[in-house]
PDB file of C-alpha atoms and ligand atoms in Angstrom:
ATOM      1  CA  MET A  30     130.422 192.062  46.822  1.00 72.00           C
ATOM      2  CA  ASP A  31     128.680 190.241  44.009  1.00 93.00           C
ATOM      3  CA  CYS A  32     129.741 186.660  44.459  1.00 98.00           C
ATOM      4  CA  LEU A  33     127.704 183.546  43.266  1.00 98.00           C
ATOM      5  CA  PHE A  34     128.968 180.981  45.880  1.00 98.00           C
ATOM      6  CA  CYS A  35     128.464 183.892  48.585  1.00 98.00           C
ATOM      7  CA  SER A  36     124.640 184.220  47.020  1.00 98.00           C
ATOM      8  CA  ILE A  37     124.401 180.386  47.363  1.00 98.00           C
ATOM      9  CA  LEU A  38     125.920 180.349  51.135  1.00 98.00           C
ATOM     10  CA  GLU A  39     123.232 183.236  51.680  1.00 98.00           C
ATOM     11  CA  GLY A  40     120.340 181.228  50.386  1.00 97.00           C
ATOM     12  CA  ALA A  41     119.798 184.031  47.395  1.00 97.00           C
ATOM     13  CA  ILE A  42     120.518 181.047  44.874  1.00 98.00           C
ATOM     14  CA  PRO A  43     119.432 177.369  45.643  1.00 98.00           C
ATOM     15  CA  SER A  44     122.023 175.122  45.797  1.00 98.00           C
ATOM     16  CA  GLN A  45     121.721 170.750  46.234  1.00 98.00           C
ATOM     17  CA  LYS A  46     123.483 170.879  50.054  1.00 98.00           C
ATOM     18  CA  VAL A  47     125.671 167.911  50.547  1.00 98.00           C
ATOM     19  CA  TYR A  48     127.405 168.779  53.708  1.00 98.00           C
ATOM     20  CA  GLU A  49     127.572 171.665  56.034  1.00 98.00           C
ATOM     21  CA  ASP A  50     129.394 172.764  59.073  1.00 98.00           C
ATOM     22  CA  GLU A  51     130.726 176.020  60.813  1.00 98.00           C
ATOM     23  CA  ASN A  52     133.528 176.592  57.731  1.00 98.00           C
ATOM     24  CA  VAL A  53     132.342 174.893  55.023  1.00 98.00           C
ATOM     25  CA  TYR A  54     129.583 174.137  52.475  1.00 98.00           C
ATOM     26  CA  ALA A  55     129.422 171.411  50.099  1.00 98.00           C
ATOM     27  CA  PHE A  56     126.682 170.980  47.283  1.00 98.00           C
ATOM     28  CA  ARG A  57     126.312 169.577  43.983  1.00 98.00           C
ATOM     29  CA  ASP A  58     127.722 171.041  40.632  1.00 98.00           C
ATOM     30  CA  ILE A  59     124.947 172.650  38.255  1.00 98.00           C
ATOM     31  CA  ASN A  60     126.926 170.700  35.328  1.00 98.00           C
ATOM     32  CA  PRO A  61     128.198 167.368  36.789  1.00 98.00           C
ATOM     33  CA  GLN A  62     131.373 166.074  34.897  1.00 97.00           C
ATOM     34  CA  ALA A  63     131.295 162.444  36.491  1.00 98.00           C
ATOM     35  CA  PRO A  64     128.330 160.569  38.751  1.00 98.00           C
ATOM     36  CA  VAL A  65     129.346 162.320  41.533  1.00 98.00           C
ATOM     37  CA  HIS A  66     130.560 165.959  41.497  1.00 98.00           C
ATOM     38  CA  VAL A  67     130.457 168.183  44.487  1.00 98.00           C
ATOM     39  CA  LEU A  68     131.755 171.684  45.209  1.00 99.00           C
ATOM     40  CA  VAL A  69     133.312 172.159  48.397  1.00 99.00           C
ATOM     41  CA  ILE A  70     133.998 175.397  49.508  1.00 99.00           C
ATOM     42  CA  PRO A  71     134.773 177.403  52.619  1.00 98.00           C
ATOM     43  CA  LYS A  72     132.349 180.117  53.965  1.00 98.00           C
ATOM     44  CA  GLU A  73     134.987 182.968  53.978  1.00 98.00           C
ATOM     45  CA  HIS A  74     134.844 184.386  50.767  1.00 98.00           C
ATOM     46  CA  ILE A  75     138.931 183.372  49.389  1.00 98.00           C
ATOM     47  CA  PRO A  76     138.989 184.514  45.580  1.00 98.00           C
ATOM     48  CA  SER A  77     141.628 181.413  44.810  1.00 98.00           C
ATOM     49  CA  ALA A  78     143.771 178.805  45.924  1.00 98.00           C
ATOM     50  CA  ASP A  79     146.285 181.727  45.037  1.00 98.00           C
ATOM     51  CA  ALA A  80     144.921 183.811  47.805  1.00 98.00           C
ATOM     52  CA  VAL A  81     145.517 181.465  50.522  1.00 98.00           C
ATOM     53  CA  SER A  82     147.907 182.491  53.218  1.00 98.00           C
ATOM     54  CA  ALA A  83     148.810 181.882  57.030  1.00 98.00           C
ATOM     55  CA  VAL A  84     145.835 184.363  57.672  1.00 98.00           C
ATOM     56  CA  ASN A  85     143.095 182.074  56.179  1.00 98.00           C
ATOM     57  CA  SER A  86     144.624 178.605  55.684  1.00 98.00           C
ATOM     58  CA  GLY A  87     143.022 177.525  58.888  1.00 98.00           C
ATOM     59  CA  LYS A  88     139.851 177.632  56.688  1.00 98.00           C
ATOM     60  CA  VAL A  89     141.207 175.690  53.458  1.00 98.00           C
ATOM     61  CA  ALA A  90     142.453 173.198  56.471  1.00 98.00           C
ATOM     62  CA  ALA A  91     138.685 173.164  57.250  1.00 98.00           C
ATOM     63  CA  VAL A  92     137.496 172.183  53.889  1.00 98.00           C
ATOM     64  CA  PHE A  93     139.948 169.343  53.960  1.00 98.00           C
ATOM     65  CA  GLU A  94     139.149 167.816  57.253  1.00 98.00           C
ATOM     66  CA  ALA A  95     135.394 167.767  55.652  1.00 98.00           C
ATOM     67  CA  ILE A  96     136.084 165.965  51.977  1.00 98.00           C
ATOM     68  CA  PRO A  97     136.480 162.285  53.616  1.00 98.00           C
ATOM     69  CA  LYS A  98     133.393 162.656  55.142  1.00 98.00           C
ATOM     70  CA  ILE A  99     131.662 164.243  52.112  1.00 98.00           C
ATOM     71  CA  ALA A 100     133.640 161.099  50.141  1.00 98.00           C
ATOM     72  CA  LYS A 101     132.064 158.729  52.433  1.00 98.00           C
ATOM     73  CA  GLU A 102     128.593 160.219  52.587  1.00 97.00           C
ATOM     74  CA  CYS A 103     128.743 160.331  48.304  1.00 98.00           C
ATOM     75  CA  GLY A 104     129.930 156.866  48.439  1.00 98.00           C
ATOM     76  CA  LEU A 105     133.378 157.293  47.221  1.00 98.00           C
ATOM     77  CA  GLU A 106     134.923 154.065  48.497  1.00 98.00           C
ATOM     78  CA  GLN A 107     136.669 153.349  45.503  1.00 98.00           C
ATOM     79  CA  GLY A 108     138.388 156.773  45.297  1.00 98.00           C
ATOM     80  CA  TYR A 109     138.009 160.212  44.082  1.00 98.00           C
ATOM     81  CA  ARG A 110     139.453 163.132  42.731  1.00 98.00           C
ATOM     82  CA  VAL A 111     139.611 166.580  44.107  1.00 98.00           C
ATOM     83  CA  ILE A 112     140.355 169.527  41.780  1.00 98.00           C
ATOM     84  CA  THR A 113     140.449 173.594  42.353  1.00 98.00           C
ATOM     85  CA  ASN A 114     141.098 175.513  39.218  1.00 98.00           C
ATOM     86  CA  VAL A 115     142.726 178.929  39.283  1.00 98.00           C
ATOM     87  CA  GLY A 116     142.617 182.012  37.454  1.00 98.00           C
ATOM     88  CA  GLU A 117     142.080 182.242  33.621  1.00 98.00           C
ATOM     89  CA  HIS A 118     144.453 179.387  32.260  1.00 98.00           C
ATOM     90  CA  GLY A 119     142.911 176.948  35.194  1.00 98.00           C
ATOM     91  CA  CYS A 120     139.553 178.080  33.801  1.00 98.00           C
ATOM     92  CA  GLN A 121     138.489 179.471  36.943  1.00 98.00           C
ATOM     93  CA  SER A 122     134.997 180.636  36.200  1.00 98.00           C
ATOM     94  CA  VAL A 123     133.620 181.380  40.084  1.00 98.00           C
ATOM     95  CA  LYS A 124     135.945 183.457  41.889  1.00 98.00           C
ATOM     96  CA  HIS A 125     135.539 182.014  45.421  1.00 98.00           C
ATOM     97  CA  LEU A 126     137.737 179.146  46.031  1.00 98.00           C
ATOM     98  CA  HIS A 127     135.783 175.726  45.589  1.00 98.00           C
ATOM     99  CA  PHE A 128     137.306 172.108  45.220  1.00 98.00           C
ATOM    100  CA  HIS A 129     135.326 169.962  42.648  1.00 98.00           C
ATOM    101  CA  VAL A 130     135.199 166.726  44.442  1.00 98.00           C
ATOM    102  CA  LEU A 131     134.503 163.918  41.389  1.00 98.00           C
ATOM    103  CA  GLY A 132     133.799 160.340  41.253  1.00 98.00           C
ATOM    104  CA  GLY A 133     131.615 157.426  41.036  1.00 98.00           C
ATOM    105  CA  LYS A 134     133.270 156.032  38.271  1.00 98.00           C
ATOM    106  CA  GLN A 135     136.886 155.468  36.515  1.00 98.00           C
ATOM    107  CA  LEU A 136     137.822 158.821  35.565  1.00 98.00           C
ATOM    108  CA  SER A 137     140.233 159.197  33.033  1.00 96.00           C
ATOM    109  CA  GLU A 138     144.324 159.452  33.664  1.00 96.00           C
ATOM    110  CA  LYS A 139     144.617 162.540  31.912  1.00 94.00           C
ATOM    111  CA  MET A 140     144.404 165.829  33.771  1.00 88.00           C
ATOM    112  CA  ASP A 141     144.824 168.454  31.183  1.00 88.00           C
TER     113      ASP A 141
HETATM  114  P1  DGP B 212     135.257 176.330  38.066  1.00 74.56           P
HETATM  115  O1  DGP B 212     135.286 176.555  36.294  1.00 74.56           O
HETATM  116  O2  DGP B 212     136.612 175.373  38.724  1.00 74.56           O
HETATM  117  O3  DGP B 212     135.008 177.975  38.546  1.00 74.56           O
HETATM  118  O4  DGP B 212     134.232 175.348  38.668  1.00 74.56           O
HETATM  119  C1  DGP B 212     132.792 176.519  38.845  1.00 74.56           C
HETATM  120  C2  DGP B 212     131.714 175.193  38.795  1.00 74.56           C
HETATM  121  O5  DGP B 212     130.481 175.829  39.109  1.00 74.56           O
HETATM  122  C3  DGP B 212     131.071 174.456  37.517  1.00 74.56           C
HETATM  123  O6  DGP B 212     131.325 173.650  37.220  1.00 74.56           O
HETATM  124  C4  DGP B 212     130.016 175.044  37.503  1.00 74.56           C
HETATM  125  C5  DGP B 212     129.419 175.251  39.094  1.00 74.56           C
HETATM  126  N1  DGP B 212     128.454 176.182  38.953  1.00 74.56           N
HETATM  127  C6  DGP B 212     128.082 177.622  38.562  1.00 74.56           C
HETATM  128  N2  DGP B 212     126.968 178.111  38.730  1.00 74.56           N
HETATM  129  C7  DGP B 212     126.740 177.161  39.503  1.00 74.56           C
HETATM  130  C8  DGP B 212     125.301 177.276  40.663  1.00 74.56           C
HETATM  131  O7  DGP B 212     124.961 178.638  40.335  1.00 74.56           O
HETATM  132  N3  DGP B 212     125.115 176.383  41.310  1.00 74.56           N
HETATM  133  C9  DGP B 212     125.725 174.729  41.117  1.00 74.56           C
HETATM  134  N4  DGP B 212     125.302 174.304  42.018  1.00 74.56           N
HETATM  135  N5  DGP B 212     126.685 175.007  40.645  1.00 74.56           N
HETATM  136  C10 DGP B 212     127.360 176.414  39.688  1.00 74.56           C
END
């Protein structure tokens, strides 16, 4: 399977690691949209949030258990935003479930 984030997980494409555990990997976004912009992914290939089910939701829970640790590590005590894009209308460009963790400044109230 040709997946950019699987290639990053395999080390075939370099990344700036922020956090890693058995189920989760987090790294700096190549095109940051905020002073802190980290991508948090499950190591298991899940195509998007639309493919989450009872079979793989434990891996998604592991991502959300990691996010507070990542936020603390990145100094986001004043808050942050977690976003996942899904499909064409959601502007998902990489088809491996990932959560954008954005912060380090006052973010806009606008969501779209
Ligand atoms: P999305 O549009 O939600 O699918 O977000 C994909 C993000 O992935 C986008 O913000 C840019 C980032 N990205 C794309 N290619 C690379 C890469 O090779 N390395 C890193 N670190 N980030 C990448």
